[in-house]
Amino acid sequence: MPIKPVDIEELTSKAKNVHEAIVAMSRRARQINEETKIEFNQRVEMFAPKTESENEENDVNPDQLKVSLEFEKRPKPTDVALDELLHEKLQWRYKEPEETLKVEKDDETAESADEE
């Protein structure tokens, strides 16, 4: 797999800074990976043998192999997330300050209740 250089200036033009872009891409890549994993498991379960024995462990189901190879050919989640960011298909937002203040206040109340 060849290395693909990424223009840092292009990343910073899509976000406030490089770190923000990387965090947004990494979170999106995790989402994509989780979706892919769920899809893969659902498709493989259709071909899973109903009975398992020690002798059948070495047998490879051709349908499962075909599905596995199909998923291996797909682009990596990080590549998809990077493309989404560069083509402005990736959007993110910050937590509202009120939400974070509420969480902090709840934590303080819980701590004071624990001390009593």
PDB file of C-alpha atoms in Angstrom:
ATOM      1  CA  MET A   1       0.000   0.000   0.000  1.00  0.00           C
ATOM      2  CA  PRO A   2       1.671   3.222  -1.110  1.00  0.00           C
ATOM      3  CA  ILE A   3       1.950   6.244   1.141  1.00  0.00           C
ATOM      4  CA  LYS A   4      -0.280   9.160   0.152  1.00  0.00           C
ATOM      5  CA  PRO A   5       1.007  12.561   1.237  1.00  0.00           C
ATOM      6  CA  VAL A   6      -1.588  15.024   2.486  1.00  0.00           C
ATOM      7  CA  ASP A   7      -1.264  18.767   2.063  1.00  0.00           C
ATOM      8  CA  ILE A   8      -1.382  20.246   5.558  1.00  0.00           C
ATOM      9  CA  GLU A   9      -2.492  23.619   4.201  1.00  0.00           C
ATOM     10  CA  GLU A  10      -5.529  21.973   2.661  1.00  0.00           C
ATOM     11  CA  LEU A  11      -6.419  20.418   6.024  1.00  0.00           C
ATOM     12  CA  THR A  12      -6.128  23.737   7.834  1.00  0.00           C
ATOM     13  CA  SER A  13      -8.361  25.381   5.251  1.00  0.00           C
ATOM     14  CA  LYS A  14     -11.144  22.930   6.194  1.00  0.00           C
ATOM     15  CA  ALA A  15     -10.793  23.363   9.971  1.00  0.00           C
ATOM     16  CA  LYS A  16      -9.504  25.893  12.474  1.00  0.00           C
ATOM     17  CA  ASN A  17      -6.239  23.998  12.818  1.00  0.00           C
ATOM     18  CA  VAL A  18      -4.600  20.689  11.940  1.00  0.00           C
ATOM     19  CA  HIS A  19      -5.432  19.106  15.288  1.00  0.00           C
ATOM     20  CA  GLU A  20      -9.129  19.844  14.921  1.00  0.00           C
ATOM     21  CA  ALA A  21      -9.123  18.309  11.430  1.00  0.00           C
ATOM     22  CA  ILE A  22      -7.323  15.195  12.649  1.00  0.00           C
ATOM     23  CA  VAL A  23      -9.701  14.708  15.586  1.00  0.00           C
ATOM     24  CA  ALA A  24     -12.741  15.128  13.323  1.00  0.00           C
ATOM     25  CA  MET A  25     -11.323  12.661  10.786  1.00  0.00           C
ATOM     26  CA  SER A  26     -10.393  10.116  13.450  1.00  0.00           C
ATOM     27  CA  ARG A  27     -13.867  10.186  14.973  1.00  0.00           C
ATOM     28  CA  ARG A  28     -15.441   9.783  11.551  1.00  0.00           C
ATOM     29  CA  ALA A  29     -13.040   6.944  10.712  1.00  0.00           C
ATOM     30  CA  ARG A  30     -14.115   5.149  13.895  1.00  0.00           C
ATOM     31  CA  GLN A  31     -17.771   5.566  12.903  1.00  0.00           C
ATOM     32  CA  ILE A  32     -17.076   4.188   9.428  1.00  0.00           C
ATOM     33  CA  ASN A  33     -15.100   1.283  10.864  1.00  0.00           C
ATOM     34  CA  GLU A  34     -17.912   0.404  13.279  1.00  0.00           C
ATOM     35  CA  GLU A  35     -20.513   0.529  10.479  1.00  0.00           C
ATOM     36  CA  THR A  36     -18.318  -1.663   8.283  1.00  0.00           C
ATOM     37  CA  LYS A  37     -17.735  -4.148  11.090  1.00  0.00           C
ATOM     38  CA  ILE A  38     -21.470  -4.465  11.742  1.00  0.00           C
ATOM     39  CA  GLU A  39     -22.191  -4.941   8.035  1.00  0.00           C
ATOM     40  CA  PHE A  40     -19.412  -7.530   7.712  1.00  0.00           C
ATOM     41  CA  ASN A  41     -20.612  -9.519  10.737  1.00  0.00           C
ATOM     42  CA  GLN A  42     -24.197  -9.515   9.469  1.00  0.00           C
ATOM     43  CA  ARG A  43     -23.143 -10.805   6.055  1.00  0.00           C
ATOM     44  CA  VAL A  44     -20.802 -13.457   7.456  1.00  0.00           C
ATOM     45  CA  GLU A  45     -23.465 -14.715   9.873  1.00  0.00           C
ATOM     46  CA  MET A  46     -25.645 -15.638   6.893  1.00  0.00           C
ATOM     47  CA  PHE A  47     -22.996 -18.137   5.797  1.00  0.00           C
ATOM     48  CA  ALA A  48     -21.973 -19.415   9.222  1.00  0.00           C
ATOM     49  CA  PRO A  49     -22.420 -23.155   9.651  1.00  0.00           C
ATOM     50  CA  LYS A  50     -25.192 -24.145  12.030  1.00  0.00           C
ATOM     51  CA  THR A  51     -23.243 -27.041  13.533  1.00  0.00           C
ATOM     52  CA  GLU A  52     -19.646 -26.808  14.520  1.00  0.00           C
ATOM     53  CA  SER A  53     -17.301 -29.692  15.061  1.00  0.00           C
ATOM     54  CA  GLU A  54     -13.558 -29.949  15.443  1.00  0.00           C
ATOM     55  CA  ASN A  55     -13.189 -31.585  12.031  1.00  0.00           C
ATOM     56  CA  GLU A  56     -14.932 -28.742  10.226  1.00  0.00           C
ATOM     57  CA  GLU A  57     -12.726 -25.971  11.635  1.00  0.00           C
ATOM     58  CA  ASN A  58     -10.299 -26.162   8.718  1.00  0.00           C
ATOM     59  CA  ASP A  59     -13.030 -26.002   6.088  1.00  0.00           C
ATOM     60  CA  VAL A  60     -13.348 -22.603   4.450  1.00  0.00           C
ATOM     61  CA  ASN A  61     -16.741 -21.538   3.231  1.00  0.00           C
ATOM     62  CA  PRO A  62     -16.237 -20.034  -0.257  1.00  0.00           C
ATOM     63  CA  ASP A  63     -19.066 -17.550   0.293  1.00  0.00           C
ATOM     64  CA  GLN A  64     -17.465 -16.289   3.508  1.00  0.00           C
ATOM     65  CA  LEU A  65     -14.150 -16.002   1.721  1.00  0.00           C
ATOM     66  CA  LYS A  66     -15.773 -14.002  -1.076  1.00  0.00           C
ATOM     67  CA  VAL A  67     -17.333 -11.586   1.436  1.00  0.00           C
ATOM     68  CA  SER A  68     -14.020 -11.236   3.287  1.00  0.00           C
ATOM     69  CA  LEU A  69     -12.149 -10.429   0.093  1.00  0.00           C
ATOM     70  CA  GLU A  70     -14.812  -7.903  -0.885  1.00  0.00           C
ATOM     71  CA  PHE A  71     -14.387  -6.077   2.433  1.00  0.00           C
ATOM     72  CA  GLU A  72     -10.588  -6.170   2.156  1.00  0.00           C
ATOM     73  CA  LYS A  73     -10.788  -4.363  -1.197  1.00  0.00           C
ATOM     74  CA  ARG A  74     -12.768  -1.480   0.281  1.00  0.00           C
ATOM     75  CA  PRO A  75     -10.891   1.727   1.076  1.00  0.00           C
ATOM     76  CA  LYS A  76      -9.677   2.081   4.643  1.00  0.00           C
ATOM     77  CA  PRO A  77     -11.881   4.116   7.017  1.00  0.00           C
ATOM     78  CA  THR A  78      -9.163   6.758   7.456  1.00  0.00           C
ATOM     79  CA  ASP A  79      -8.969   7.271   3.692  1.00  0.00           C
ATOM     80  CA  VAL A  80     -12.742   7.650   3.460  1.00  0.00           C
ATOM     81  CA  ALA A  81     -12.781  10.130   6.365  1.00  0.00           C
ATOM     82  CA  LEU A  82      -9.951  12.148   4.805  1.00  0.00           C
ATOM     83  CA  ASP A  83     -11.775  12.288   1.465  1.00  0.00           C
ATOM     84  CA  GLU A  84     -14.969  13.387   3.221  1.00  0.00           C
ATOM     85  CA  LEU A  85     -13.104  16.191   4.979  1.00  0.00           C
ATOM     86  CA  LEU A  86     -11.315  17.383   1.863  1.00  0.00           C
ATOM     87  CA  HIS A  87     -14.523  17.351  -0.201  1.00  0.00           C
ATOM     88  CA  GLU A  88     -16.431  19.127   2.593  1.00  0.00           C
ATOM     89  CA  LYS A  89     -18.796  16.217   3.217  1.00  0.00           C
ATOM     90  CA  LEU A  90     -17.706  15.929   6.851  1.00  0.00           C
ATOM     91  CA  GLN A  91     -19.378  18.231   9.339  1.00  0.00           C
ATOM     92  CA  TRP A  92     -18.905  18.556  13.072  1.00  0.00           C
ATOM     93  CA  ARG A  93     -20.031  20.822  15.845  1.00  0.00           C
ATOM     94  CA  TYR A  94     -18.890  21.738  19.316  1.00  0.00           C
ATOM     95  CA  LYS A  95     -20.794  21.011  22.483  1.00  0.00           C
ATOM     96  CA  GLU A  96     -22.763  23.996  23.625  1.00  0.00           C
ATOM     97  CA  PRO A  97     -21.189  25.764  26.620  1.00  0.00           C
ATOM     98  CA  GLU A  98     -24.459  25.319  28.539  1.00  0.00           C
ATOM     99  CA  GLU A  99     -24.204  21.533  28.135  1.00  0.00           C
ATOM    100  CA  THR A 100     -20.667  21.424  29.489  1.00  0.00           C
ATOM    101  CA  LEU A 101     -21.550  23.715  32.395  1.00  0.00           C
ATOM    102  CA  LYS A 102     -24.478  21.498  33.324  1.00  0.00           C
ATOM    103  CA  VAL A 103     -22.247  18.424  33.362  1.00  0.00           C
ATOM    104  CA  GLU A 104     -19.687  20.217  35.545  1.00  0.00           C
ATOM    105  CA  LYS A 105     -22.417  21.341  37.981  1.00  0.00           C
ATOM    106  CA  ASP A 106     -23.823  17.806  38.163  1.00  0.00           C
ATOM    107  CA  ASP A 107     -20.339  16.478  38.922  1.00  0.00           C
ATOM    108  CA  GLU A 108     -19.856  19.057  41.683  1.00  0.00           C
ATOM    109  CA  THR A 109     -23.207  18.174  43.267  1.00  0.00           C
ATOM    110  CA  ALA A 110     -22.384  14.480  43.142  1.00  0.00           C
ATOM    111  CA  GLU A 111     -18.981  15.098  44.751  1.00  0.00           C
ATOM    112  CA  SER A 112     -20.470  17.197  47.559  1.00  0.00           C
ATOM    113  CA  ALA A 113     -23.099  14.515  48.204  1.00  0.00           C
ATOM    114  CA  ASP A 114     -20.352  11.872  48.395  1.00  0.00           C
ATOM    115  CA  GLU A 115     -18.419  13.932  50.955  1.00  0.00           C
ATOM    116  CA  GLU A 116     -21.423  14.160  53.304  1.00  0.00           C
TER     117      GLU A 116
END
